[in-house]
mmCIF file of C-alpha atoms in Angstrom:
data_model
loop_
_atom_site.group_PDB
_atom_site.id
_atom_site.type_symbol
_atom_site.label_atom_id
_atom_site.label_comp_id
_atom_site.label_asym_id
_atom_site.label_seq_id
_atom_site.Cartn_x
_atom_site.Cartn_y
_atom_site.Cartn_z
ATOM 1 C CA LEU A 21 -81.744 17.097 10.365
ATOM 2 C CA ASN A 22 -82.490 13.422 10.217
ATOM 3 C CA HIS A 23 -80.350 10.571 11.565
ATOM 4 C CA ASP A 24 -78.231 10.186 8.414
ATOM 5 C CA GLU A 25 -77.623 13.879 7.903
ATOM 6 C CA ARG A 26 -76.654 14.389 11.528
ATOM 7 C CA PHE A 27 -74.326 11.417 11.434
ATOM 8 C CA SER A 28 -72.668 12.690 8.260
ATOM 9 C CA ALA A 29 -72.331 16.206 9.621
ATOM 10 C CA GLU A 30 -71.138 15.317 13.123
ATOM 11 C CA ALA A 31 -69.470 11.921 13.126
ATOM 12 C CA LEU A 32 -67.754 11.758 9.743
ATOM 13 C CA PRO A 33 -65.492 14.755 10.472
ATOM 14 C CA LEU A 34 -63.993 12.691 13.340
ATOM 15 C CA LEU A 35 -62.789 10.041 10.923
ATOM 16 C CA GLY A 36 -59.291 11.530 10.602
ATOM 17 C CA ALA A 37 -58.758 11.679 14.362
ATOM 18 C CA LEU A 38 -60.093 8.165 14.930
ATOM 19 C CA TYR A 39 -57.991 6.698 12.166
ATOM 20 C CA SER A 40 -54.941 8.450 13.524
ATOM 21 C CA THR A 41 -55.563 7.048 17.011
ATOM 22 C CA ALA A 42 -56.319 3.595 15.624
ATOM 23 C CA LEU A 43 -53.046 3.618 13.706
ATOM 24 C CA ARG A 44 -51.097 4.760 16.766
ATOM 25 C CA LEU A 45 -52.684 1.952 18.748
ATOM 26 C CA THR A 46 -52.249 -0.857 16.229
ATOM 27 C CA GLY A 47 -49.247 0.315 14.237
ATOM 28 C CA LYS A 48 -50.719 -1.265 11.108
ATOM 29 C CA PRO A 49 -52.662 0.783 8.545
ATOM 30 C CA GLN A 50 -54.794 -2.200 7.525
ATOM 31 C CA ASP A 51 -55.771 -2.929 11.134
ATOM 32 C CA ALA A 52 -56.482 0.751 11.706
ATOM 33 C CA GLU A 53 -58.753 0.846 8.655
ATOM 34 C CA ASP A 54 -60.639 -2.238 9.827
ATOM 35 C CA LEU A 55 -61.087 -0.807 13.316
ATOM 36 C CA VAL A 56 -62.256 2.568 12.063
ATOM 37 C CA GLN A 57 -64.648 1.043 9.563
ATOM 38 C CA GLU A 58 -66.258 -1.190 12.181
ATOM 39 C CA THR A 59 -66.330 1.748 14.608
ATOM 40 C CA PHE A 60 -68.252 3.899 12.139
ATOM 41 C CA LEU A 61 -70.661 1.120 11.220
ATOM 42 C CA ARG A 62 -71.429 0.510 14.890
ATOM 43 C CA ALA A 63 -71.658 4.214 15.598
ATOM 44 C CA TYR A 64 -74.031 4.614 12.664
ATOM 45 C CA ARG A 65 -76.283 1.839 13.974
ATOM 46 C CA SER A 66 -76.419 3.188 17.504
ATOM 47 C CA PHE A 67 -76.229 6.898 16.754
ATOM 48 C CA GLY A 68 -79.756 7.230 18.114
ATOM 49 C CA GLN A 69 -78.385 6.368 21.571
ATOM 50 C CA PHE A 70 -75.806 9.155 21.521
ATOM 51 C CA ALA A 71 -76.856 11.850 23.997
ATOM 52 C CA PRO A 72 -76.637 15.232 22.258
ATOM 53 C CA GLY A 73 -74.676 17.744 24.264
ATOM 54 C CA THR A 74 -72.133 15.162 25.397
ATOM 55 C CA ASN A 75 -68.789 14.749 23.669
ATOM 56 C CA LEU A 76 -69.234 12.843 20.408
ATOM 57 C CA ARG A 77 -65.470 12.426 20.142
ATOM 58 C CA ALA A 78 -65.411 10.584 23.481
ATOM 59 C CA TRP A 79 -68.422 8.483 22.428
ATOM 60 C CA MET A 80 -66.718 7.485 19.183
ATOM 61 C CA HIS A 81 -63.514 6.632 21.061
ATOM 62 C CA THR A 82 -65.475 4.411 23.410
ATOM 63 C CA ILE A 83 -66.797 2.507 20.401
ATOM 64 C CA LEU A 84 -63.313 2.309 18.895
ATOM 65 C CA ARG A 85 -62.030 0.895 22.179
ATOM 66 C CA ASN A 86 -64.815 -1.711 22.265
ATOM 67 C CA VAL A 87 -64.198 -2.694 18.652
ATOM 68 C CA CYS A 88 -60.501 -3.011 19.428
ATOM 69 C CA THR A 89 -61.182 -5.249 22.433
ATOM 70 C CA ASP A 90 -63.656 -7.420 20.492
ATOM 71 C CA THR A 91 -61.267 -7.775 17.561
ATOM 72 C CA ARG A 92 -58.443 -8.906 19.817
ATOM 73 C CA ARG A 93 -60.652 -11.356 21.659
ATOM 74 C CA LYS A 94 -61.692 -12.840 18.323
ATOM 75 C CA ALA A 95 -58.106 -12.972 17.111
ATOM 76 C CA ALA A 96 -56.990 -14.644 20.350
ATOM 77 C CA ARG A 97 -59.713 -17.285 19.914
ATOM 78 C CA THR A 98 -58.685 -18.061 16.341
ATOM 79 C CA LEU A 99 -55.077 -18.418 17.446
ATOM 80 C CA GLN A 100 -56.266 -21.364 19.580
ATOM 81 C CA GLY A 101 -53.919 -20.673 22.440
ATOM 82 C CA GLY A 102 -50.953 -20.196 20.148
ATOM 83 C CA GLU A 103 -49.068 -16.961 20.042
ATOM 84 C CA LEU A 104 -50.908 -14.004 21.442
ATOM 85 C CA PRO A 105 -51.165 -10.766 19.537
ATOM 86 C CA GLU A 106 -48.202 -8.602 20.380
ATOM 87 C CA ASP A 107 -48.712 -5.721 22.700
ATOM 88 C CA GLY A 108 -47.021 -2.827 20.969
ATOM 89 C CA PRO A 109 -46.987 -1.845 17.338
ATOM 90 C CA PRO A 110 -44.195 -3.599 15.424
ATOM 91 C CA VAL A 111 -43.096 -0.441 13.683
ATOM 92 C CA ALA A 112 -43.456 3.230 14.418
ATOM 93 C CA PRO A 113 -46.438 4.460 12.408
ATOM 94 C CA ALA A 114 -44.875 7.826 11.600
ATOM 95 C CA GLN A 115 -44.079 7.120 7.985
ATOM 96 C CA GLU A 116 -43.851 10.727 6.987
ATOM 97 C CA ALA A 117 -42.840 12.360 10.219
ATOM 98 C CA PHE A 118 -39.333 13.641 10.565
ATOM 99 C CA GLY A 119 -37.006 15.120 13.133
ATOM 100 C CA ALA A 120 -38.418 15.767 16.579
ATOM 101 C CA GLU A 121 -41.849 14.691 15.460
ATOM 102 C CA ARG A 122 -40.529 11.328 14.330
ATOM 103 C CA ASP A 123 -38.744 10.835 17.645
ATOM 104 C CA LEU A 124 -41.945 11.594 19.499
ATOM 105 C CA GLU A 125 -43.975 9.173 17.365
ATOM 106 C CA ARG A 126 -41.358 6.498 17.960
ATOM 107 C CA ALA A 127 -41.318 7.066 21.694
ATOM 108 C CA LEU A 128 -45.118 6.932 21.730
ATOM 109 C CA ALA A 129 -45.105 3.720 19.709
ATOM 110 C CA GLY A 130 -42.668 2.222 22.197
ATOM 111 C CA LEU A 131 -44.965 2.762 25.188
ATOM 112 C CA PRO A 132 -46.828 -0.216 26.616
ATOM 113 C CA GLU A 133 -50.358 -0.051 25.295
ATOM 114 C CA VAL A 134 -52.192 0.837 28.540
ATOM 115 C CA PHE A 135 -50.075 3.956 28.898
ATOM 116 C CA ARG A 136 -50.043 4.744 25.198
ATOM 117 C CA GLU A 137 -53.829 4.823 24.913
ATOM 118 C CA ALA A 138 -54.217 6.926 28.057
ATOM 119 C CA VAL A 139 -51.653 9.470 26.818
ATOM 120 C CA ILE A 140 -53.152 9.583 23.319
ATOM 121 C CA LEU A 141 -56.689 10.113 24.627
ATOM 122 C CA ARG A 142 -55.512 12.868 26.960
ATOM 123 C CA ASP A 143 -52.755 14.646 25.074
ATOM 124 C CA VAL A 144 -53.573 14.029 21.422
ATOM 125 C CA GLU A 145 -57.365 13.713 21.511
ATOM 126 C CA GLU A 146 -57.698 16.112 24.453
ATOM 127 C CA LEU A 147 -60.404 14.200 26.276
ATOM 128 C CA SER A 148 -61.037 15.048 29.931
ATOM 129 C CA TYR A 149 -60.128 12.612 32.713
ATOM 130 C CA GLU A 150 -63.832 11.866 33.174
ATOM 131 C CA GLU A 151 -64.242 11.086 29.484
ATOM 132 C CA ILE A 152 -61.153 8.888 29.419
ATOM 133 C CA SER A 153 -62.466 7.086 32.480
ATOM 134 C CA GLY A 154 -65.639 6.378 30.492
ATOM 135 C CA VAL A 155 -63.776 5.286 27.360
ATOM 136 C CA LEU A 156 -61.437 2.916 29.167
ATOM 137 C CA GLY A 157 -63.917 1.812 31.795
ATOM 138 C CA VAL A 158 -61.524 2.499 34.690
ATOM 139 C CA PRO A 159 -61.737 4.907 37.675
ATOM 140 C CA ILE A 160 -60.339 8.427 37.359
ATOM 141 C CA GLY A 161 -57.513 7.564 39.775
ATOM 142 C CA THR A 162 -56.368 4.850 37.361
ATOM 143 C CA VAL A 163 -56.597 7.283 34.448
ATOM 144 C CA THR A 164 -54.403 9.774 36.331
ATOM 145 C CA SER A 165 -51.900 7.105 37.204
ATOM 146 C CA ARG A 166 -51.680 5.836 33.616
ATOM 147 C CA ILE A 167 -51.218 9.319 32.216
ATOM 148 C CA TYR A 168 -48.529 10.042 34.790
ATOM 149 C CA ARG A 169 -46.696 6.780 34.050
ATOM 150 C CA GLY A 170 -47.109 7.207 30.293
ATOM 151 C CA ARG A 171 -45.723 10.713 30.312
ATOM 152 C CA ALA A 172 -42.828 9.692 32.558
ATOM 153 C CA LEU A 173 -41.918 6.810 30.224
ATOM 154 C CA LEU A 174 -42.200 9.117 27.224
ATOM 155 C CA ARG A 175 -39.983 11.723 28.805
ATOM 156 C CA SER A 176 -37.297 9.211 29.611
ATOM 157 C CA ALA A 177 -37.545 7.653 26.147
ATOM 158 C CA LEU A 178 -37.112 11.076 24.584
ATOM 159 C CA ALA A 179 -34.257 12.012 26.914
ATOM 160 C CA GLY A 180 -32.468 8.684 26.596
ATOM 161 C CA PRO A 181 -29.648 7.961 24.154
ATOM 162 C CA ALA A 182 -31.580 5.135 22.476
ATOM 163 C CA ARG A 183 -32.621 6.016 18.938
ATOM 164 C CA MET B 10 -47.189 18.106 51.748
ATOM 165 C CA THR B 11 -44.907 15.399 50.443
ATOM 166 C CA CYS B 12 -44.341 14.918 46.695
ATOM 167 C CA GLN B 13 -47.307 13.310 44.940
ATOM 168 C CA PRO B 14 -46.265 13.055 41.287
ATOM 169 C CA GLU B 15 -49.690 11.798 40.136
ATOM 170 C CA SER B 16 -51.383 14.786 41.720
ATOM 171 C CA VAL B 17 -48.982 17.013 39.814
ATOM 172 C CA THR B 18 -50.078 15.292 36.580
ATOM 173 C CA ALA B 19 -53.734 15.873 37.426
ATOM 174 C CA TRP B 20 -52.917 19.453 38.398
ATOM 175 C CA VAL B 21 -51.178 20.050 35.035
ATOM 176 C CA ASP B 22 -54.340 18.825 33.307
ATOM 177 C CA GLY B 23 -56.652 21.009 35.375
ATOM 178 C CA GLY B 24 -58.121 18.103 37.299
ATOM 179 C CA LEU B 25 -58.616 17.900 41.103
ATOM 180 C CA THR B 26 -60.982 19.825 43.345
ATOM 181 C CA ALA B 27 -60.372 23.513 43.974
ATOM 182 C CA GLU B 28 -58.969 22.692 47.379
ATOM 183 C CA GLU B 29 -56.568 20.043 46.077
ATOM 184 C CA ARG B 30 -55.491 22.310 43.238
ATOM 185 C CA GLU B 31 -54.571 24.999 45.709
ATOM 186 C CA ARG B 32 -52.553 22.578 47.829
ATOM 187 C CA VAL B 33 -50.666 21.135 44.827
ATOM 188 C CA ALA B 34 -50.005 24.641 43.488
ATOM 189 C CA GLN B 35 -48.400 25.620 46.764
ATOM 190 C CA HIS B 36 -46.303 22.476 46.799
ATOM 191 C CA VAL B 37 -45.139 22.902 43.175
ATOM 192 C CA GLU B 38 -44.162 26.467 44.004
ATOM 193 C CA ALA B 39 -41.919 25.196 46.756
ATOM 194 C CA CYS B 40 -40.649 21.898 45.298
ATOM 195 C CA ALA B 41 -38.145 22.139 42.434
ATOM 196 C CA GLU B 42 -38.575 18.488 41.502
ATOM 197 C CA CYS B 43 -42.371 18.705 41.175
ATOM 198 C CA ARG B 44 -42.033 22.017 39.349
ATOM 199 C CA ALA B 45 -39.699 20.343 36.867
ATOM 200 C CA GLN B 46 -42.217 17.517 36.426
ATOM 201 C CA ALA B 47 -45.047 19.979 35.819
ATOM 202 C CA GLU B 48 -43.037 21.984 33.303
ATOM 203 C CA SER B 49 -41.805 18.909 31.533
ATOM 204 C CA GLU B 50 -45.331 17.400 31.337
ATOM 205 C CA THR B 51 -46.742 20.658 30.062
ATOM 206 C CA ALA B 52 -44.076 20.841 27.362
ATOM 207 C CA LEU B 53 -44.659 17.203 26.409
ATOM 208 C CA ARG B 54 -48.395 17.746 26.243
ATOM 209 C CA THR B 55 -47.859 20.715 23.939
ATOM 210 C CA ARG B 56 -45.681 18.600 21.655
ATOM 211 C CA LEU B 57 -48.176 15.741 21.598
ATOM 212 C CA ARG B 58 -51.032 18.108 20.879
ATOM 213 C CA ALA B 59 -49.071 19.489 17.932
ATOM 214 C CA LEU B 60 -48.542 16.047 16.394
ATOM 215 C CA PRO B 61 -50.154 15.979 12.970
ATOM 216 C CA GLN B 62 -52.852 13.420 12.305
ATOM 217 C CA LEU B 63 -51.589 10.285 10.629
ATOM 218 C CA ALA B 64 -53.231 10.403 7.255
ATOM 219 C CA ALA B 65 -55.295 7.477 6.047
ATOM 220 C CA ARG B 66 -54.737 5.944 2.646
ATOM 221 C CA ALA B 67 -56.136 8.085 -0.120
ATOM 222 C CA GLY B 68 -59.635 6.875 -0.869
ATOM 223 C CA PHE B 69 -60.261 5.312 2.553
ATOM 224 C CA GLU B 70 -62.654 8.024 3.669
ATOM 225 C CA ARG B 71 -64.556 7.853 0.392
ATOM 226 C CA GLU B 72 -64.831 4.054 0.614
ATOM 227 C CA LEU B 73 -66.025 4.238 4.204
ATOM 228 C CA ALA B 74 -68.642 6.852 3.352
ATOM 229 C CA GLY B 75 -69.731 4.582 0.503
ATOM 230 C CA ARG B 76 -70.064 1.594 2.849
ATOM 231 C CA LEU B 77 -72.116 3.671 5.245
ATOM 232 C CA ARG B 78 -74.404 4.721 2.419
ATOM 233 C CA SER B 79 -74.821 1.112 1.308
ATOM 234 C CA ARG B 80 -75.846 0.327 4.897
ATOM 235 C CA ARG B 81 -78.554 2.941 4.606
ATOM 236 C CA ILE B 82 -80.216 1.287 1.629
ATOM 237 C CA PRO B 83 -80.817 -2.064 3.350
ATOM 238 C CA ARG B 84 -82.155 -0.139 6.355
ATOM 239 C CA LEU B 85 -84.664 1.497 4.093
ATOM 240 C CA ALA B 86 -85.219 -1.689 2.140
ATOM 241 C CA ARG B 87 -85.992 -3.567 5.356
ATOM 242 C CA VAL B 88 -89.049 -1.341 5.617
ATOM 243 C CA LEU B 89 -89.853 -0.800 1.964
ATOM 244 C CA LEU B 90 -89.491 -4.327 0.593
ATOM 245 C CA PRO B 91 -92.128 -5.949 2.827
ATOM 246 C CA LEU B 92 -94.325 -2.920 2.215
ATOM 247 C CA ALA B 93 -93.954 -3.302 -1.553
ATOM 248 C CA ALA B 94 -94.594 -7.040 -1.283
ATOM 249 C CA GLY B 95 -97.671 -6.349 0.818
ATOM 250 C CA LEU B 96 -98.926 -3.847 -1.718
ATOM 251 C CA ALA B 97 -98.300 -6.301 -4.549
ATOM 252 C CA VAL B 98 -100.270 -9.014 -2.749
ATOM 253 C CA ALA B 99 -103.036 -6.540 -1.909
ATOM 254 C CA GLY B 100 -103.022 -5.295 -5.504
ATOM 255 C CA PHE B 101 -103.243 -8.818 -6.861
ATOM 256 C CA TRP B 102 -106.026 -9.655 -4.463
ATOM 257 C CA LEU B 103 -107.926 -6.460 -5.381
ATOM 258 C CA ARG B 104 -107.561 -7.218 -9.101
ATOM 259 C CA GLY B 105 -109.785 -10.228 -8.628
ATOM 260 C CA SER B 106 -112.116 -8.631 -6.106
ATOM 261 C CA PRO B 107 -115.514 -7.799 -7.674
ATOM 262 C CA GLU B 108 -116.208 -5.103 -5.049
ATOM 263 C CA ALA B 109 -112.908 -3.348 -5.761
ATOM 264 C CA VAL B 110 -113.477 -3.545 -9.521
ATOM 265 C CA ALA B 111 -117.091 -2.340 -9.123
ATOM 266 C CA ARG B 112 -115.818 0.662 -7.191
ATOM 267 C CA GLU B 113 -113.291 1.471 -9.874
ATOM 268 C CA LEU B 114 -115.896 1.169 -12.619
ATOM 269 C CA ALA B 115 -118.375 3.347 -10.748
ATOM 270 C CA PHE B 116 -115.649 5.915 -10.297
ATOM 271 C CA ASP B 117 -114.717 5.771 -13.984
ATOM 272 C CA HIS B 118 -118.368 6.051 -15.000
ATOM 273 C CA ALA B 119 -118.794 9.196 -12.903
ATOM 274 C CA LYS B 120 -115.531 10.657 -14.128
ATOM 275 C CA CYS B 121 -116.387 10.226 -17.829
ATOM 276 C CA PHE B 122 -119.930 11.574 -17.539
ATOM 277 C CA ARG B 123 -118.855 14.535 -15.415
ATOM 278 C CA LYS B 124 -116.941 15.924 -18.395
ATOM 279 C CA GLN B 125 -118.560 18.653 -20.509
ATOM 280 C CA GLN B 126 -118.095 16.466 -23.511
ATOM 281 C CA LEU B 127 -117.911 12.682 -23.248
ATOM 282 C CA PRO B 128 -114.317 11.577 -23.812
ATOM 283 C CA ALA B 129 -115.407 9.008 -26.399
ATOM 284 C CA LYS B 130 -112.923 7.827 -29.020
ATOM 285 C CA VAL B 131 -115.684 6.512 -31.190
ATOM 286 C CA VAL B 132 -118.848 8.602 -31.279
ATOM 287 C CA GLY B 133 -122.392 7.808 -32.378
ATOM 288 C CA ASN B 134 -125.362 5.568 -31.722
ATOM 289 C CA ASP B 135 -124.543 2.861 -34.263
ATOM 290 C CA ALA B 136 -123.782 -0.320 -32.322
ATOM 291 C CA ALA B 137 -122.147 -1.906 -35.376
ATOM 292 C CA VAL B 138 -119.692 1.000 -35.757
ATOM 293 C CA ILE B 139 -118.724 0.799 -32.099
ATOM 294 C CA SER B 140 -118.374 -2.984 -32.198
ATOM 295 C CA GLY B 141 -116.240 -2.668 -35.317
ATOM 296 C CA TRP B 142 -114.034 -0.041 -33.690
ATOM 297 C CA PHE B 143 -113.399 -2.327 -30.701
ATOM 298 C CA GLU B 144 -112.877 -5.293 -32.985
ATOM 299 C CA ALA B 145 -110.167 -3.332 -34.825
ATOM 300 C CA GLN B 146 -108.437 -2.711 -31.468
ATOM 301 C CA GLY B 147 -108.529 -6.410 -30.639
ATOM 302 C CA THR B 148 -111.531 -6.459 -28.302
ATOM 303 C CA SER B 149 -114.506 -8.575 -29.242
ATOM 304 C CA LEU B 150 -117.609 -7.363 -27.401
ATOM 305 C CA PRO B 151 -120.369 -9.925 -26.987
ATOM 306 C CA GLY B 152 -122.900 -7.385 -28.152
ATOM 307 C CA ILE B 153 -123.861 -3.755 -27.684
ATOM 308 C CA PRO B 154 -127.496 -3.128 -26.839
ATOM 309 C CA ALA B 155 -128.868 0.064 -28.347
ATOM 310 C CA PRO B 156 -131.120 1.563 -27.283
ATOM 311 C CA ALA B 157 -132.425 0.195 -23.959
ATOM 312 C CA ALA B 158 -135.069 1.798 -21.756
ATOM 313 C CA GLY B 159 -134.651 5.029 -23.650
ATOM 314 C CA LEU B 160 -130.904 5.063 -23.034
ATOM 315 C CA GLN B 161 -129.175 5.993 -26.264
ATOM 316 C CA LEU B 162 -125.745 4.814 -27.296
ATOM 317 C CA GLN B 163 -123.353 7.774 -27.222
ATOM 318 C CA GLY B 164 -119.928 6.360 -28.016
ATOM 319 C CA ALA B 165 -117.080 4.461 -26.447
ATOM 320 C CA ARG B 166 -113.414 4.323 -25.531
ATOM 321 C CA TYR B 167 -110.917 2.345 -23.449
ATOM 322 C CA CYS B 168 -110.520 3.437 -19.842
ATOM 323 C CA PRO B 169 -107.567 2.512 -17.615
ATOM 324 C CA LEU B 170 -108.009 0.818 -14.240
ATOM 325 C CA LEU B 171 -105.552 1.424 -11.383
ATOM 326 C CA ASP B 172 -103.546 -1.703 -12.154
ATOM 327 C CA GLY B 173 -103.016 -0.568 -15.742
ATOM 328 C CA THR B 174 -105.652 -2.825 -17.295
ATOM 329 C CA PHE B 175 -107.695 -1.154 -20.050
ATOM 330 C CA VAL B 176 -111.401 -1.847 -20.084
ATOM 331 C CA ALA B 177 -113.824 -1.211 -22.922
ATOM 332 C CA HIS B 178 -116.247 1.504 -21.831
ATOM 333 C CA VAL B 179 -119.486 2.103 -23.787
ATOM 334 C CA TYR B 180 -121.574 5.214 -22.960
ATOM 335 C CA TYR B 181 -125.379 5.463 -22.769
ATOM 336 C CA ARG B 182 -127.448 8.514 -21.975
ATOM 337 C CA ASP B 183 -131.048 9.630 -21.818
ATOM 338 C CA GLY B 184 -131.165 13.252 -20.725
ATOM 339 C CA PRO B 185 -129.788 13.328 -17.195
ATOM 340 C CA ARG B 186 -129.745 9.521 -16.887
ATOM 341 C CA THR B 187 -126.484 7.874 -17.758
ATOM 342 C CA ALA B 188 -125.293 4.282 -17.970
ATOM 343 C CA SER B 189 -122.113 2.468 -18.878
ATOM 344 C CA LEU B 190 -121.283 -0.923 -20.274
ATOM 345 C CA PHE B 191 -117.813 -2.216 -19.467
ATOM 346 C CA LEU B 192 -115.815 -5.191 -20.624
ATOM 347 C CA ILE B 193 -113.024 -6.179 -18.222
ATOM 348 C CA PRO B 194 -110.551 -8.555 -19.874
ATOM 349 C CA ARG B 195 -110.349 -10.942 -16.906
ATOM 350 C CA ALA B 196 -112.501 -13.082 -14.639
ATOM 351 C CA LEU B 197 -113.280 -11.966 -11.070
ATOM 352 C CA ARG B 198 -113.793 -14.007 -7.910
ATOM 353 C CA MET B 199 -117.576 -14.282 -8.221
ATOM 354 C CA GLY B 200 -120.443 -16.384 -9.544
ATOM 355 C CA THR B 201 -122.237 -15.639 -12.793
ATOM 356 C CA VAL B 202 -123.890 -12.390 -11.699
ATOM 357 C CA LEU B 203 -123.155 -10.000 -8.872
ATOM 358 C CA ASN B 204 -125.169 -6.881 -8.027
ATOM 359 C CA THR B 205 -123.627 -4.260 -5.847
ATOM 360 C CA THR B 206 -123.621 -0.554 -5.094
ATOM 361 C CA ALA B 207 -120.487 1.541 -5.342
ATOM 362 C CA LEU B 208 -120.095 5.297 -4.926
ATOM 363 C CA GLY B 209 -123.888 5.702 -5.076
ATOM 364 C CA ARG B 210 -124.167 3.812 -8.350
ATOM 365 C CA GLN B 211 -125.724 0.465 -9.154
ATOM 366 C CA VAL B 212 -123.250 -2.005 -10.561
ATOM 367 C CA ARG B 213 -123.958 -5.399 -12.081
ATOM 368 C CA LEU B 214 -121.077 -7.699 -12.898
ATOM 369 C CA ILE B 215 -121.692 -10.558 -15.331
ATOM 370 C CA ALA B 216 -119.136 -13.318 -15.783
ATOM 371 C CA ASP B 217 -118.368 -14.057 -19.403
ATOM 372 C CA GLY B 218 -115.809 -16.864 -19.467
ATOM 373 C CA ASP B 219 -112.391 -15.404 -18.793
ATOM 374 C CA ARG B 220 -113.820 -11.892 -19.104
ATOM 375 C CA THR B 221 -116.350 -9.880 -17.118
ATOM 376 C CA LEU B 222 -119.069 -7.581 -18.344
ATOM 377 C CA ALA B 223 -120.343 -4.762 -16.174
ATOM 378 C CA VAL B 224 -123.276 -2.407 -16.272
ATOM 379 C CA VAL B 225 -123.210 0.783 -14.225
ATOM 380 C CA ALA B 226 -126.075 3.252 -13.855
ATOM 381 C CA GLU B 227 -127.605 5.631 -11.348
ATOM 382 C CA ASN B 228 -130.668 3.471 -10.792
ATOM 383 C CA ALA B 229 -131.322 -0.249 -10.653
ATOM 384 C CA ALA B 230 -134.032 -0.088 -13.363
ATOM 385 C CA ASP B 231 -131.549 1.164 -15.943
ATOM 386 C CA VAL B 232 -129.044 -1.515 -14.952
ATOM 387 C CA GLU B 233 -131.778 -4.075 -15.291
ATOM 388 C CA ALA B 234 -132.902 -2.811 -18.716
ATOM 389 C CA LEU B 235 -129.383 -2.600 -20.129
ATOM 390 C CA SER B 236 -128.301 -6.000 -18.866
ATOM 391 C CA ALA B 237 -131.565 -7.571 -20.067
ATOM 392 C CA ALA B 238 -130.800 -6.253 -23.546
ATOM 393 C CA LEU B 239 -127.277 -7.485 -23.143
ATOM 394 C CA GLY B 240 -128.564 -10.809 -21.871
ATOM 395 C CA ARG B 241 -130.630 -11.257 -25.003
ATOM 396 C CA ARG B 242 -127.539 -10.535 -27.053
ATOM 397 C CA LEU B 243 -125.455 -12.860 -24.931
ATOM 398 C CA ALA B 244 -128.089 -15.547 -25.206
ATOM 399 C CA LEU B 245 -128.172 -15.087 -28.963
ATOM 400 C CA LEU B 246 -124.403 -15.323 -29.107
ATOM 401 C CA PHE B 247 -124.112 -18.375 -26.918
ATOM 402 C CA VAL B 248 -127.048 -20.328 -28.231
ATOM 403 C CA PRO B 249 -125.930 -22.088 -31.402
#
């Protein structure tokens, strides 16, 4: 298989998962689309550098994370020191979820971003601690701590009376 | 061991070294609070894992795949366009190169005479008939020598060059000896006359205004004889 065929066969099937994560991180479908599009374009350009045998999902998430960081940096610059982009998503992204699922999506959306991304990468995307450490560029101890804090906040949000 | 909630999280996720795992397992067994944390985290993880993917707008995937494809074309074009431009320049340069044209004519000469039957469109040894045939097709030959040094006129046709130009090709033969007279409808980068050898054949190119005449034969004597006859014709034509 050549570069294009391999990319189509291996990377494109991850589009759904990446979009889903992007939407949970940004809360806005348009932003999620932009992030995912740029992620795939970058991934396509540097697919030759992907080491076969390692986790492509983790590699793609690393790119998504970098795109996200770059986009925010750019946005912050254009705001010229005005208001900074808000931390959490303004609305819960679970448009079609209902019941317990909707509550969970809402609780997730309410988490501060550092915890939200750690929990999503671990519990939704099922990356290992090592992979998450690579994606976020932080030590494994920090990954553990963020997952612990994220889950604790989620549990209390789900148990609490606030709806 | 005292309660280490973060270690319990790592333990739930199958992290830690074997030794640490064993220690945390023992602690969780004994500590109701940590056991509750482990159970609750496991249950939460199961729920999160079961969350359905948030679907993208219909058409997003198709559009993205389309954008990726459109990226592929420029990638290819980055290589192919300069290559095509290079070939075009080379092609244009070769069109005017007498050596390249001589090679093509020598090749065409060999190709036509290799055939069992000459692929002539107009057959015969009457120079006037052949001239008339070309005239009717819009090509005015300066003159067709026949015969020359025993070489008999056989017939003629148009032959294509690589760049798509058609050249008038007149056939001469005397037993095993063969010769060709060509008219190329353009000038080449050369003086009045240029003698060269191409593919084992002798080639003489003669400038004729914005056209070029060529004589191709196996040996120089035949080229000389045919172009001398042609020269007389040319001289007759050009001298008022």
